[in-house]
mmCIF file of C-alpha atoms and ligand atoms in Angstrom:
data_model
loop_
_atom_site.group_PDB
_atom_site.id
_atom_site.type_symbol
_atom_site.label_atom_id
_atom_site.label_comp_id
_atom_site.label_asym_id
_atom_site.label_seq_id
_atom_site.Cartn_x
_atom_site.Cartn_y
_atom_site.Cartn_z
ATOM 1 C CA MET A 1 0.047 -0.161 -0.032
ATOM 2 C CA GLU A 2 1.142 3.622 -0.826
ATOM 3 C CA LYS A 3 0.314 6.958 0.717
ATOM 4 C CA THR A 4 0.075 9.692 -1.904
ATOM 5 C CA THR A 5 -0.969 13.125 -0.190
ATOM 6 C CA GLY A 6 -1.128 14.811 3.259
ATOM 7 C CA LYS A 7 -3.691 14.709 6.165
ATOM 8 C CA LYS A 8 -7.596 15.230 5.670
ATOM 9 C CA ARG A 9 -10.445 12.822 5.081
ATOM 10 C CA ARG A 10 -8.879 9.512 4.479
ATOM 11 C CA VAL A 11 -10.113 7.575 1.603
ATOM 12 C CA LEU A 12 -8.791 4.271 0.524
ATOM 13 C CA LEU A 13 -8.749 3.638 -3.287
ATOM 14 C CA ILE A 14 -9.041 -0.064 -4.218
ATOM 15 C CA TYR A 15 -7.979 -1.020 -7.825
ATOM 16 C CA THR A 16 -9.260 -4.288 -9.105
ATOM 17 C CA GLY A 17 -8.833 -3.895 -12.846
ATOM 18 C CA GLY A 18 -11.523 -2.905 -15.744
ATOM 19 C CA THR A 19 -11.229 -0.245 -18.556
ATOM 20 C CA ILE A 20 -10.255 2.717 -16.418
ATOM 21 C CA GLY A 21 -6.777 1.282 -15.947
ATOM 22 C CA MET A 22 -6.336 -0.561 -19.228
ATOM 23 C CA ILE A 23 -3.883 0.274 -21.940
ATOM 24 C CA GLN A 24 -3.990 -0.779 -25.735
ATOM 25 C CA ASP A 25 -1.666 -3.555 -26.627
ATOM 26 C CA PRO A 26 0.150 -1.974 -29.814
ATOM 27 C CA ARG A 27 0.365 -5.307 -31.400
ATOM 28 C CA THR A 28 -3.165 -6.875 -30.992
ATOM 29 C CA GLY A 29 -4.895 -3.706 -30.238
ATOM 30 C CA ALA A 30 -6.674 -5.618 -27.343
ATOM 31 C CA LEU A 31 -7.009 -3.705 -23.920
ATOM 32 C CA SER A 32 -5.395 -5.165 -20.926
ATOM 33 C CA PRO A 33 -4.981 -3.706 -17.398
ATOM 34 C CA PHE A 34 -1.869 -1.845 -16.393
ATOM 35 C CA ARG A 35 -0.227 -1.208 -12.911
ATOM 36 C CA PHE A 36 -2.181 1.415 -10.606
ATOM 37 C CA GLU A 37 0.991 3.907 -10.526
ATOM 38 C CA ARG A 38 0.160 4.664 -14.255
ATOM 39 C CA LEU A 39 -3.424 5.465 -13.251
ATOM 40 C CA GLN A 40 -2.072 8.227 -10.736
ATOM 41 C CA GLU A 41 0.193 9.424 -13.309
ATOM 42 C CA ALA A 42 -2.591 9.785 -15.834
ATOM 43 C CA VAL A 43 -4.751 11.863 -13.142
ATOM 44 C CA PRO A 44 -2.286 14.129 -11.663
ATOM 45 C CA ASP A 45 -5.056 16.184 -10.187
ATOM 46 C CA LEU A 46 -5.680 13.545 -7.611
ATOM 47 C CA LYS A 47 -2.911 15.296 -5.612
ATOM 48 C CA ASN A 48 -4.983 18.411 -5.632
ATOM 49 C CA LEU A 49 -8.059 16.871 -3.945
ATOM 50 C CA ASN A 50 -8.621 18.020 -0.305
ATOM 51 C CA VAL A 51 -8.535 14.189 0.613
ATOM 52 C CA GLU A 52 -5.788 11.784 2.034
ATOM 53 C CA ILE A 53 -5.751 9.312 -0.658
ATOM 54 C CA SER A 54 -4.226 5.725 -0.052
ATOM 55 C CA THR A 55 -3.852 2.944 -2.569
ATOM 56 C CA TYR A 56 -4.684 -0.657 -2.556
ATOM 57 C CA SER A 57 -4.040 -2.841 -5.674
ATOM 58 C CA PHE A 58 -4.952 -6.192 -6.118
ATOM 59 C CA PRO A 59 -2.021 -8.372 -7.465
ATOM 60 C CA ARG A 60 -4.021 -9.832 -10.196
ATOM 61 C CA LEU A 61 -5.835 -7.001 -12.016
ATOM 62 C CA ILE A 62 -8.808 -8.277 -13.861
ATOM 63 C CA ASP A 63 -11.425 -7.657 -16.554
ATOM 64 C CA SER A 64 -14.575 -7.821 -14.567
ATOM 65 C CA SER A 65 -15.955 -10.634 -16.534
ATOM 66 C CA ASP A 66 -13.442 -12.481 -14.188
ATOM 67 C CA MET A 67 -15.185 -11.269 -11.230
ATOM 68 C CA GLY A 68 -17.093 -13.556 -9.003
ATOM 69 C CA PRO A 69 -17.915 -14.497 -5.392
ATOM 70 C CA GLU A 70 -14.364 -15.070 -4.455
ATOM 71 C CA GLY A 71 -13.409 -11.635 -5.644
ATOM 72 C CA TRP A 72 -16.396 -10.094 -3.981
ATOM 73 C CA SER A 73 -15.095 -11.672 -0.598
ATOM 74 C CA ALA A 74 -11.675 -10.365 -1.494
ATOM 75 C CA ILE A 75 -12.753 -6.738 -2.055
ATOM 76 C CA GLY A 76 -14.938 -6.901 1.277
ATOM 77 C CA GLY A 77 -11.975 -8.328 3.152
ATOM 78 C CA VAL A 78 -9.781 -5.138 2.172
ATOM 79 C CA ILE A 79 -12.732 -2.954 3.261
ATOM 80 C CA ARG A 80 -13.205 -5.129 6.495
ATOM 81 C CA ASP A 81 -9.422 -4.988 7.294
ATOM 82 C CA HIS A 82 -9.053 -1.170 6.799
ATOM 83 C CA TYR A 83 -12.567 -0.094 7.971
ATOM 84 C CA GLN A 84 -11.416 1.648 11.152
ATOM 85 C CA ALA A 85 -8.262 3.526 9.314
ATOM 86 C CA TYR A 86 -10.342 5.082 6.640
ATOM 87 C CA ASP A 87 -13.502 7.503 6.260
ATOM 88 C CA GLY A 88 -14.482 5.959 2.920
ATOM 89 C CA PHE A 89 -13.505 3.461 0.173
ATOM 90 C CA VAL A 90 -13.599 3.828 -3.663
ATOM 91 C CA VAL A 91 -13.400 0.563 -5.631
ATOM 92 C CA LEU A 92 -12.263 0.834 -9.269
ATOM 93 C CA HIS A 93 -13.880 -1.922 -11.144
ATOM 94 C CA GLY A 94 -14.796 -2.872 -14.706
ATOM 95 C CA THR A 95 -18.148 -1.803 -15.746
ATOM 96 C CA ASP A 96 -19.473 -5.196 -17.145
ATOM 97 C CA THR A 97 -20.137 -6.889 -13.980
ATOM 98 C CA MET A 98 -20.064 -3.638 -11.535
ATOM 99 C CA ALA A 99 -23.771 -3.903 -10.791
ATOM 100 C CA TYR A 100 -23.319 -7.648 -9.479
ATOM 101 C CA THR A 101 -20.277 -6.407 -7.477
ATOM 102 C CA ALA A 102 -22.098 -3.406 -5.787
ATOM 103 C CA SER A 103 -25.162 -5.471 -5.129
ATOM 104 C CA ALA A 104 -23.141 -8.256 -3.491
ATOM 105 C CA LEU A 105 -21.142 -5.664 -1.421
ATOM 106 C CA SER A 106 -24.360 -3.977 -0.290
ATOM 107 C CA PHE A 107 -25.359 -7.446 1.331
ATOM 108 C CA THR A 108 -22.144 -8.742 2.464
ATOM 109 C CA LEU A 109 -20.940 -5.544 4.171
ATOM 110 C CA GLU A 110 -23.435 -5.745 6.954
ATOM 111 C CA ASN A 111 -24.380 -2.607 8.912
ATOM 112 C CA LEU A 112 -22.217 -0.495 7.022
ATOM 113 C CA GLN A 113 -21.833 3.044 8.278
ATOM 114 C CA LYS A 114 -19.104 4.450 5.926
ATOM 115 C CA PRO A 115 -19.025 5.028 2.070
ATOM 116 C CA VAL A 116 -17.965 2.385 -0.222
ATOM 117 C CA VAL A 117 -18.309 3.966 -3.876
ATOM 118 C CA LEU A 118 -17.546 1.708 -6.901
ATOM 119 C CA THR A 119 -16.665 3.417 -10.334
ATOM 120 C CA GLY A 120 -14.870 2.656 -13.636
ATOM 121 C CA SER A 121 -15.038 3.984 -17.018
ATOM 122 C CA GLN A 122 -16.111 3.355 -20.670
ATOM 123 C CA LEU A 123 -12.700 4.607 -22.022
ATOM 124 C CA PRO A 124 -9.384 3.958 -20.270
ATOM 125 C CA VAL A 125 -8.054 7.096 -18.144
ATOM 126 C CA GLY A 126 -5.021 7.666 -20.283
ATOM 127 C CA VAL A 127 -7.110 8.326 -23.447
ATOM 128 C CA LEU A 128 -7.837 11.790 -24.141
ATOM 129 C CA ARG A 129 -11.722 11.855 -24.238
ATOM 130 C CA SER A 130 -11.920 9.253 -21.079
ATOM 131 C CA ASP A 131 -14.716 9.406 -18.692
ATOM 132 C CA GLY A 132 -12.488 7.940 -15.985
ATOM 133 C CA LYS A 133 -10.999 11.032 -14.758
ATOM 134 C CA ALA A 134 -14.476 12.657 -13.985
ATOM 135 C CA ASN A 135 -15.807 9.381 -12.552
ATOM 136 C CA LEU A 136 -12.585 9.021 -10.312
ATOM 137 C CA VAL A 137 -12.646 12.523 -8.994
ATOM 138 C CA ASN A 138 -16.627 12.595 -8.438
ATOM 139 C CA SER A 139 -16.188 9.215 -6.470
ATOM 140 C CA ILE A 140 -13.381 10.464 -4.198
ATOM 141 C CA GLU A 141 -15.167 13.532 -3.439
ATOM 142 C CA MET A 142 -18.461 11.796 -2.618
ATOM 143 C CA ALA A 143 -16.641 9.229 -0.427
ATOM 144 C CA ALA A 144 -15.011 12.329 1.497
ATOM 145 C CA ALA A 145 -18.268 14.272 1.810
ATOM 146 C CA VAL A 146 -19.404 15.126 5.208
ATOM 147 C CA ASP A 147 -22.709 16.499 6.605
ATOM 148 C CA GLU A 148 -23.056 19.436 8.947
ATOM 149 C CA LYS A 149 -22.195 17.064 12.012
ATOM 150 C CA GLY A 150 -18.975 16.068 10.192
ATOM 151 C CA GLN A 151 -20.397 12.553 9.650
ATOM 152 C CA PRO A 152 -20.185 10.763 6.145
ATOM 153 C CA LYS A 153 -22.711 11.966 3.841
ATOM 154 C CA VAL A 154 -22.990 8.430 2.166
ATOM 155 C CA ARG A 155 -23.282 5.373 4.385
ATOM 156 C CA GLU A 156 -24.084 2.546 1.913
ATOM 157 C CA VAL A 157 -22.538 0.846 -1.216
ATOM 158 C CA CYS A 158 -23.097 3.067 -4.279
ATOM 159 C CA VAL A 159 -21.874 3.469 -7.690
ATOM 160 C CA CYS A 160 -20.714 6.749 -9.120
ATOM 161 C CA PHE A 161 -20.858 7.028 -12.942
ATOM 162 C CA GLY A 162 -21.665 9.552 -15.620
ATOM 163 C CA ASP A 163 -22.267 12.298 -13.124
ATOM 164 C CA SER A 164 -24.717 10.523 -10.940
ATOM 165 C CA LEU A 165 -24.363 8.469 -7.655
ATOM 166 C CA TYR A 166 -26.696 5.592 -7.461
ATOM 167 C CA ARG A 167 -27.717 2.974 -4.976
ATOM 168 C CA GLY A 168 -25.316 -0.006 -5.887
ATOM 169 C CA ASN A 169 -28.012 -2.747 -5.760
ATOM 170 C CA ARG A 170 -30.585 -0.661 -7.805
ATOM 171 C CA ILE A 171 -28.369 -0.339 -11.054
ATOM 172 C CA THR A 172 -27.840 -2.404 -14.266
ATOM 173 C CA LYS A 173 -25.495 -1.732 -17.125
ATOM 174 C CA TYR A 174 -27.611 -0.594 -20.162
ATOM 175 C CA SER A 175 -24.907 0.771 -22.568
ATOM 176 C CA ALA A 176 -21.732 -0.230 -24.009
ATOM 177 C CA GLU A 177 -21.328 2.857 -25.809
ATOM 178 C CA SER A 178 -22.546 5.894 -23.516
ATOM 179 C CA PHE A 179 -20.560 7.547 -20.786
ATOM 180 C CA LYS A 180 -23.950 7.229 -18.744
ATOM 181 C CA ALA A 181 -23.423 3.291 -18.721
ATOM 182 C CA PHE A 182 -25.884 2.772 -16.151
ATOM 183 C CA LEU A 183 -29.529 2.804 -15.400
ATOM 184 C CA SER A 184 -31.290 2.871 -11.838
ATOM 185 C CA PRO A 185 -34.748 2.506 -13.408
ATOM 186 C CA ASN A 186 -36.805 1.877 -10.358
ATOM 187 C CA PHE A 187 -35.099 4.020 -7.681
ATOM 188 C CA PRO A 188 -33.544 7.844 -8.015
ATOM 189 C CA ALA A 189 -29.977 8.791 -8.100
ATOM 190 C CA LEU A 190 -28.698 9.480 -4.604
ATOM 191 C CA ALA A 191 -26.742 12.540 -5.919
ATOM 192 C CA LYS A 192 -26.224 14.327 -9.168
ATOM 193 C CA ALA A 193 -22.648 16.006 -9.813
ATOM 194 C CA GLY A 194 -23.277 19.331 -11.821
ATOM 195 C CA VAL A 195 -21.576 22.728 -10.828
ATOM 196 C CA HIS A 196 -22.706 21.709 -7.227
ATOM 197 C CA VAL A 197 -23.426 18.095 -5.945
ATOM 198 C CA ARG A 198 -27.038 17.807 -5.359
ATOM 199 C CA TRP A 199 -27.802 15.199 -2.700
ATOM 200 C CA SER A 200 -31.198 13.194 -2.565
ATOM 201 C CA GLU A 201 -33.117 12.603 0.510
ATOM 202 C CA GLU A 202 -33.154 8.976 -0.276
ATOM 203 C CA LEU A 203 -29.601 8.723 0.607
ATOM 204 C CA ASN A 204 -28.826 6.401 3.704
ATOM 205 C CA ARG A 205 -32.525 5.547 4.363
ATOM 206 C CA ILE A 206 -31.957 1.872 4.456
ATOM 207 C CA LYS A 207 -33.595 0.347 7.581
ATOM 208 C CA ARG A 208 -31.108 -1.601 9.635
ATOM 209 C CA GLN A 209 -31.675 -5.293 9.954
ATOM 210 C CA PRO A 210 -32.678 -6.574 13.462
ATOM 211 C CA GLY A 211 -29.776 -8.319 14.918
ATOM 212 C CA GLU A 212 -27.171 -6.654 12.855
ATOM 213 C CA THR A 213 -25.059 -4.537 15.276
ATOM 214 C CA GLY A 214 -21.422 -3.361 14.507
ATOM 215 C CA PHE A 215 -20.009 -3.604 11.047
ATOM 216 C CA ARG A 216 -19.150 -7.254 9.839
ATOM 217 C CA LEU A 217 -18.452 -8.957 6.572
ATOM 218 C CA GLN A 218 -20.017 -12.077 5.341
ATOM 219 C CA THR A 219 -17.412 -13.862 3.518
ATOM 220 C CA GLU A 220 -19.492 -16.929 2.485
ATOM 221 C CA LEU A 221 -21.772 -16.897 -0.559
ATOM 222 C CA GLU A 222 -23.781 -19.607 -2.176
ATOM 223 C CA HIS A 223 -22.685 -19.947 -5.502
ATOM 224 C CA ARG A 224 -24.984 -22.765 -6.762
ATOM 225 C CA ILE A 225 -27.722 -20.369 -8.275
ATOM 226 C CA PHE A 226 -29.491 -20.614 -11.512
ATOM 227 C CA ILE A 227 -31.051 -17.846 -13.427
ATOM 228 C CA PHE A 228 -34.189 -19.165 -15.610
ATOM 229 C CA LYS A 229 -35.011 -16.825 -17.994
ATOM 230 C CA LEU A 230 -38.618 -17.457 -19.698
ATOM 231 C CA TYR A 231 -38.705 -17.019 -23.384
ATOM 232 C CA PRO A 232 -41.783 -18.209 -25.685
ATOM 233 C CA GLY A 233 -41.177 -21.892 -26.521
ATOM 234 C CA CYS A 234 -38.506 -22.400 -24.027
ATOM 235 C CA PRO A 235 -37.945 -26.160 -23.373
ATOM 236 C CA ILE A 236 -39.035 -26.098 -19.659
ATOM 237 C CA SER A 237 -38.659 -30.045 -19.416
ATOM 238 C CA LEU A 238 -35.130 -30.009 -20.243
ATOM 239 C CA ASN A 239 -34.738 -28.167 -17.013
ATOM 240 C CA LEU A 240 -36.057 -31.266 -15.322
ATOM 241 C CA GLY A 241 -34.066 -33.853 -17.160
ATOM 242 C CA MET A 242 -32.482 -36.100 -14.726
ATOM 243 C CA VAL A 243 -28.878 -36.260 -14.011
ATOM 244 C CA GLY A 244 -26.943 -38.771 -12.182
ATOM 245 C CA THR A 245 -27.697 -42.493 -12.194
ATOM 246 C CA GLY A 246 -29.766 -44.946 -9.927
ATOM 247 C CA LYS A 247 -30.920 -43.546 -6.580
ATOM 248 C CA GLU A 248 -28.406 -40.549 -6.984
ATOM 249 C CA ALA A 249 -30.517 -39.404 -10.037
ATOM 250 C CA VAL A 250 -31.926 -35.967 -9.426
ATOM 251 C CA PRO A 251 -33.688 -33.368 -11.797
ATOM 252 C CA PHE A 252 -31.001 -30.976 -13.182
ATOM 253 C CA LEU A 253 -32.188 -27.911 -11.358
ATOM 254 C CA ALA A 254 -32.193 -29.778 -8.118
ATOM 255 C CA ARG A 255 -28.330 -29.522 -8.144
ATOM 256 C CA PHE A 256 -28.767 -25.905 -7.324
ATOM 257 C CA LYS A 257 -29.777 -24.210 -4.226
ATOM 258 C CA GLY A 258 -31.915 -21.621 -5.623
ATOM 259 C CA VAL A 259 -33.414 -20.096 -8.878
ATOM 260 C CA VAL A 260 -33.961 -16.496 -9.920
ATOM 261 C CA LEU A 261 -36.957 -16.682 -12.281
ATOM 262 C CA GLU A 262 -36.863 -14.136 -14.997
ATOM 263 C CA SER A 263 -40.545 -13.656 -15.972
ATOM 264 C CA TYR A 264 -42.589 -11.466 -18.220
ATOM 265 C CA GLY A 265 -44.157 -8.176 -17.586
ATOM 266 C CA SER A 266 -45.432 -7.893 -14.016
ATOM 267 C CA GLY A 267 -44.322 -11.372 -12.772
ATOM 268 C CA ASN A 268 -46.291 -13.637 -15.410
ATOM 269 C CA ALA A 269 -45.295 -17.275 -16.444
ATOM 270 C CA PRO A 270 -46.674 -19.721 -18.932
ATOM 271 C CA SER A 271 -49.708 -21.890 -17.782
ATOM 272 C CA CYS A 272 -49.062 -24.926 -19.181
ATOM 273 C CA PRO A 273 -48.659 -28.405 -17.485
ATOM 274 C CA GLU A 274 -44.886 -28.565 -17.892
ATOM 275 C CA PHE A 275 -44.188 -25.172 -15.939
ATOM 276 C CA GLU A 276 -46.578 -26.551 -13.156
ATOM 277 C CA GLN A 277 -44.459 -29.691 -13.130
ATOM 278 C CA TRP A 278 -41.557 -27.398 -12.885
ATOM 279 C CA LEU A 279 -42.990 -25.543 -10.009
ATOM 280 C CA GLN A 280 -43.937 -28.964 -8.325
ATOM 281 C CA VAL A 281 -40.189 -30.033 -8.663
ATOM 282 C CA MET A 282 -38.835 -26.750 -7.187
ATOM 283 C CA ARG A 283 -41.030 -27.118 -4.226
ATOM 284 C CA ARG A 284 -40.484 -30.954 -3.674
ATOM 285 C CA HIS A 285 -36.762 -30.106 -3.566
ATOM 286 C CA ARG A 286 -37.390 -27.153 -1.312
ATOM 287 C CA ILE A 287 -35.546 -24.773 -3.816
ATOM 288 C CA PRO A 288 -36.371 -21.185 -3.476
ATOM 289 C CA VAL A 289 -37.544 -19.476 -6.574
ATOM 290 C CA LEU A 290 -37.191 -15.696 -6.594
ATOM 291 C CA ASN A 291 -39.451 -13.831 -9.168
ATOM 292 C CA VAL A 292 -38.124 -10.729 -10.989
ATOM 293 C CA THR A 293 -39.454 -9.203 -14.208
ATOM 294 C CA GLN A 294 -37.396 -9.155 -17.408
ATOM 295 C CA CYS A 295 -38.670 -5.702 -17.940
ATOM 296 C CA ALA A 296 -35.935 -2.822 -16.893
ATOM 297 C CA GLU A 297 -38.661 -0.889 -15.096
ATOM 298 C CA GLY A 298 -41.633 -1.762 -12.996
ATOM 299 C CA SER A 299 -42.196 -4.420 -10.704
ATOM 300 C CA VAL A 300 -43.481 -7.945 -10.223
ATOM 301 C CA GLU A 301 -47.090 -7.902 -9.033
ATOM 302 C CA MET A 302 -48.127 -11.644 -8.380
ATOM 303 C CA GLY A 303 -51.729 -12.181 -8.811
ATOM 304 C CA LYS A 304 -52.393 -9.205 -10.941
ATOM 305 C CA TYR A 305 -52.857 -11.626 -13.801
ATOM 306 C CA ALA A 306 -54.034 -15.134 -13.857
ATOM 307 C CA ALA A 307 -50.682 -16.084 -15.460
ATOM 308 C CA SER A 308 -48.895 -15.335 -12.199
ATOM 309 C CA THR A 309 -51.363 -17.002 -9.587
ATOM 310 C CA LEU A 310 -49.812 -20.459 -10.079
ATOM 311 C CA LEU A 311 -46.650 -18.898 -8.787
ATOM 312 C CA GLN A 312 -48.102 -17.595 -5.725
ATOM 313 C CA GLU A 313 -49.605 -21.143 -5.224
ATOM 314 C CA TYR A 314 -46.310 -22.780 -5.241
ATOM 315 C CA GLY A 315 -44.766 -20.207 -2.863
ATOM 316 C CA VAL A 316 -42.654 -18.545 -5.449
ATOM 317 C CA VAL A 317 -40.851 -15.340 -3.741
ATOM 318 C CA ASN A 318 -42.113 -12.028 -5.099
ATOM 319 C CA GLY A 319 -38.783 -10.082 -6.135
ATOM 320 C CA ARG A 320 -40.818 -6.813 -6.725
ATOM 321 C CA ASP A 321 -38.783 -4.455 -8.542
ATOM 322 C CA MET A 322 -35.251 -5.829 -7.921
ATOM 323 C CA THR A 323 -32.904 -6.235 -10.605
ATOM 324 C CA THR A 324 -31.649 -9.769 -11.614
ATOM 325 C CA GLU A 325 -28.193 -8.442 -10.605
ATOM 326 C CA ALA A 326 -29.381 -7.790 -6.993
ATOM 327 C CA ALA A 327 -31.465 -10.854 -7.111
ATOM 328 C CA VAL A 328 -28.513 -13.119 -7.874
ATOM 329 C CA ALA A 329 -26.370 -11.346 -4.951
ATOM 330 C CA LYS A 330 -29.102 -11.574 -2.604
ATOM 331 C CA MET A 331 -29.883 -15.161 -2.989
ATOM 332 C CA MET A 332 -26.134 -15.965 -2.808
ATOM 333 C CA TYR A 333 -25.929 -14.026 0.371
ATOM 334 C CA VAL A 334 -29.047 -15.289 2.104
ATOM 335 C CA LEU A 335 -28.938 -19.014 1.065
ATOM 336 C CA ALA A 336 -25.314 -18.910 2.747
ATOM 337 C CA LYS A 337 -26.683 -18.430 5.940
ATOM 338 C CA GLY A 338 -27.958 -21.879 6.045
ATOM 339 C CA LEU A 339 -31.419 -20.744 7.227
ATOM 340 C CA GLY A 340 -33.625 -23.501 5.796
ATOM 341 C CA TYR A 341 -36.314 -22.911 3.117
ATOM 342 C CA ARG A 342 -39.008 -20.965 4.942
ATOM 343 C CA GLU A 343 -36.821 -18.565 6.438
ATOM 344 C CA SER A 344 -34.603 -18.149 3.188
ATOM 345 C CA CYS A 345 -37.755 -17.384 1.306
ATOM 346 C CA ARG A 346 -39.001 -15.039 4.114
ATOM 347 C CA LEU A 347 -35.497 -12.991 3.863
ATOM 348 C CA LEU A 348 -35.615 -12.945 0.170
ATOM 349 C CA GLY A 349 -38.941 -11.509 -0.030
ATOM 350 C CA ARG A 350 -38.281 -8.539 2.028
ATOM 351 C CA PRO A 351 -36.018 -5.241 1.693
ATOM 352 C CA LEU A 352 -32.491 -5.956 3.315
ATOM 353 C CA ARG A 353 -30.679 -2.962 1.750
ATOM 354 C CA GLY A 354 -32.924 -0.893 -0.073
ATOM 355 C CA GLU A 355 -32.803 -3.281 -3.003
ATOM 356 C CA MET A 356 -36.429 -3.496 -3.471
ATOM 357 C CA ALA A 357 -39.504 -1.251 -2.896
ATOM 358 C CA CYS A 358 -41.110 -1.847 0.413
ATOM 359 C CA THR A 359 -44.514 -2.765 -0.928
HETATM 360 N N1 LIG B 1 -14.410 -5.475 -19.991
HETATM 361 C C1 LIG B 1 -14.310 -4.236 -19.168
HETATM 362 C C2 LIG B 1 -14.548 -4.969 -17.616
HETATM 363 O O1 LIG B 1 -15.839 -4.929 -17.313
HETATM 364 C C3 LIG B 1 -15.142 -3.188 -19.361
HETATM 365 C C4 LIG B 1 -15.283 -1.987 -18.486
HETATM 366 O O2 LIG B 1 -14.552 -1.785 -17.629
HETATM 367 O O3 LIG B 1 -16.018 -0.982 -18.776
HETATM 368 O O4 LIG B 1 -13.808 -5.015 -17.026
#
């Protein structure tokens, strides 16, 4: 770890990889990560910020396509290990899976009372027109911001990108082109950086969970999650094909511990016998099914149409307006607690970190 500036609010900049710190290979033209010191050279203005910045670089810098539960626990571990020493944390991360990482950290960093801001860019920071510099500077300033009592302005996991600060578990990457790469379709931005930073009333309005006292990192995550995206004509029965032999044989999906069901519109699913059989198998094997909509905006409303009443009858959990990214991360987090089917379903169906509407 390296210290770069003098005293003031202390922010730890954690570098995991992603386009923001990539450089083009002159031979192949492909982008690959470069060392963190080069990033600081590319943004000399970091020294002029009224913030004491320290840096932590992961030894292996990755494209975020390689990020997963182990990486999330590693990032969480760095934050946990430096939690007392810093006022805030900025995580530099690729944009491709940033919504998953931000969602995962929002759950695993229990009872978080300090800012954790993820950012990245669409163009490497060394490129003249890069969006990386503004994203980085905004993120550090927001992670260092204090209220009138000197307390951190932000006390949750956020993503700062394209002049907006978003709740981390509400976003989805929607553009591979625009500098506004993320949408938060069901929840307003927490801050907007223009000439002034405008903060939203929604900031830090997350209800703390009973029993969560003191900051703690949950490192365990249940990897065996399956996303079942419905589409017209999808071969539902293939999902139930048996794997294994003899007494060991189980339906393919029974190898998983939870299923995120991406349904249509306001949570609708086919009414054919194959789908009912699918629901029966999930129920028999006590595999929680969490229903989120394929629509970017809006919410699951089970029971609104006849096409979703069957889901209710089989105890499918209403994921309301959660993104798929948040649903996957929440399932991995909740199922790793080993609480059993009923209690897991109960937790999946209620807001834990402001990731879904309250009803
Ligand atoms: N492939 C890159 C990544 O996610 C894209 C980016 O950073 O924008 O790591």
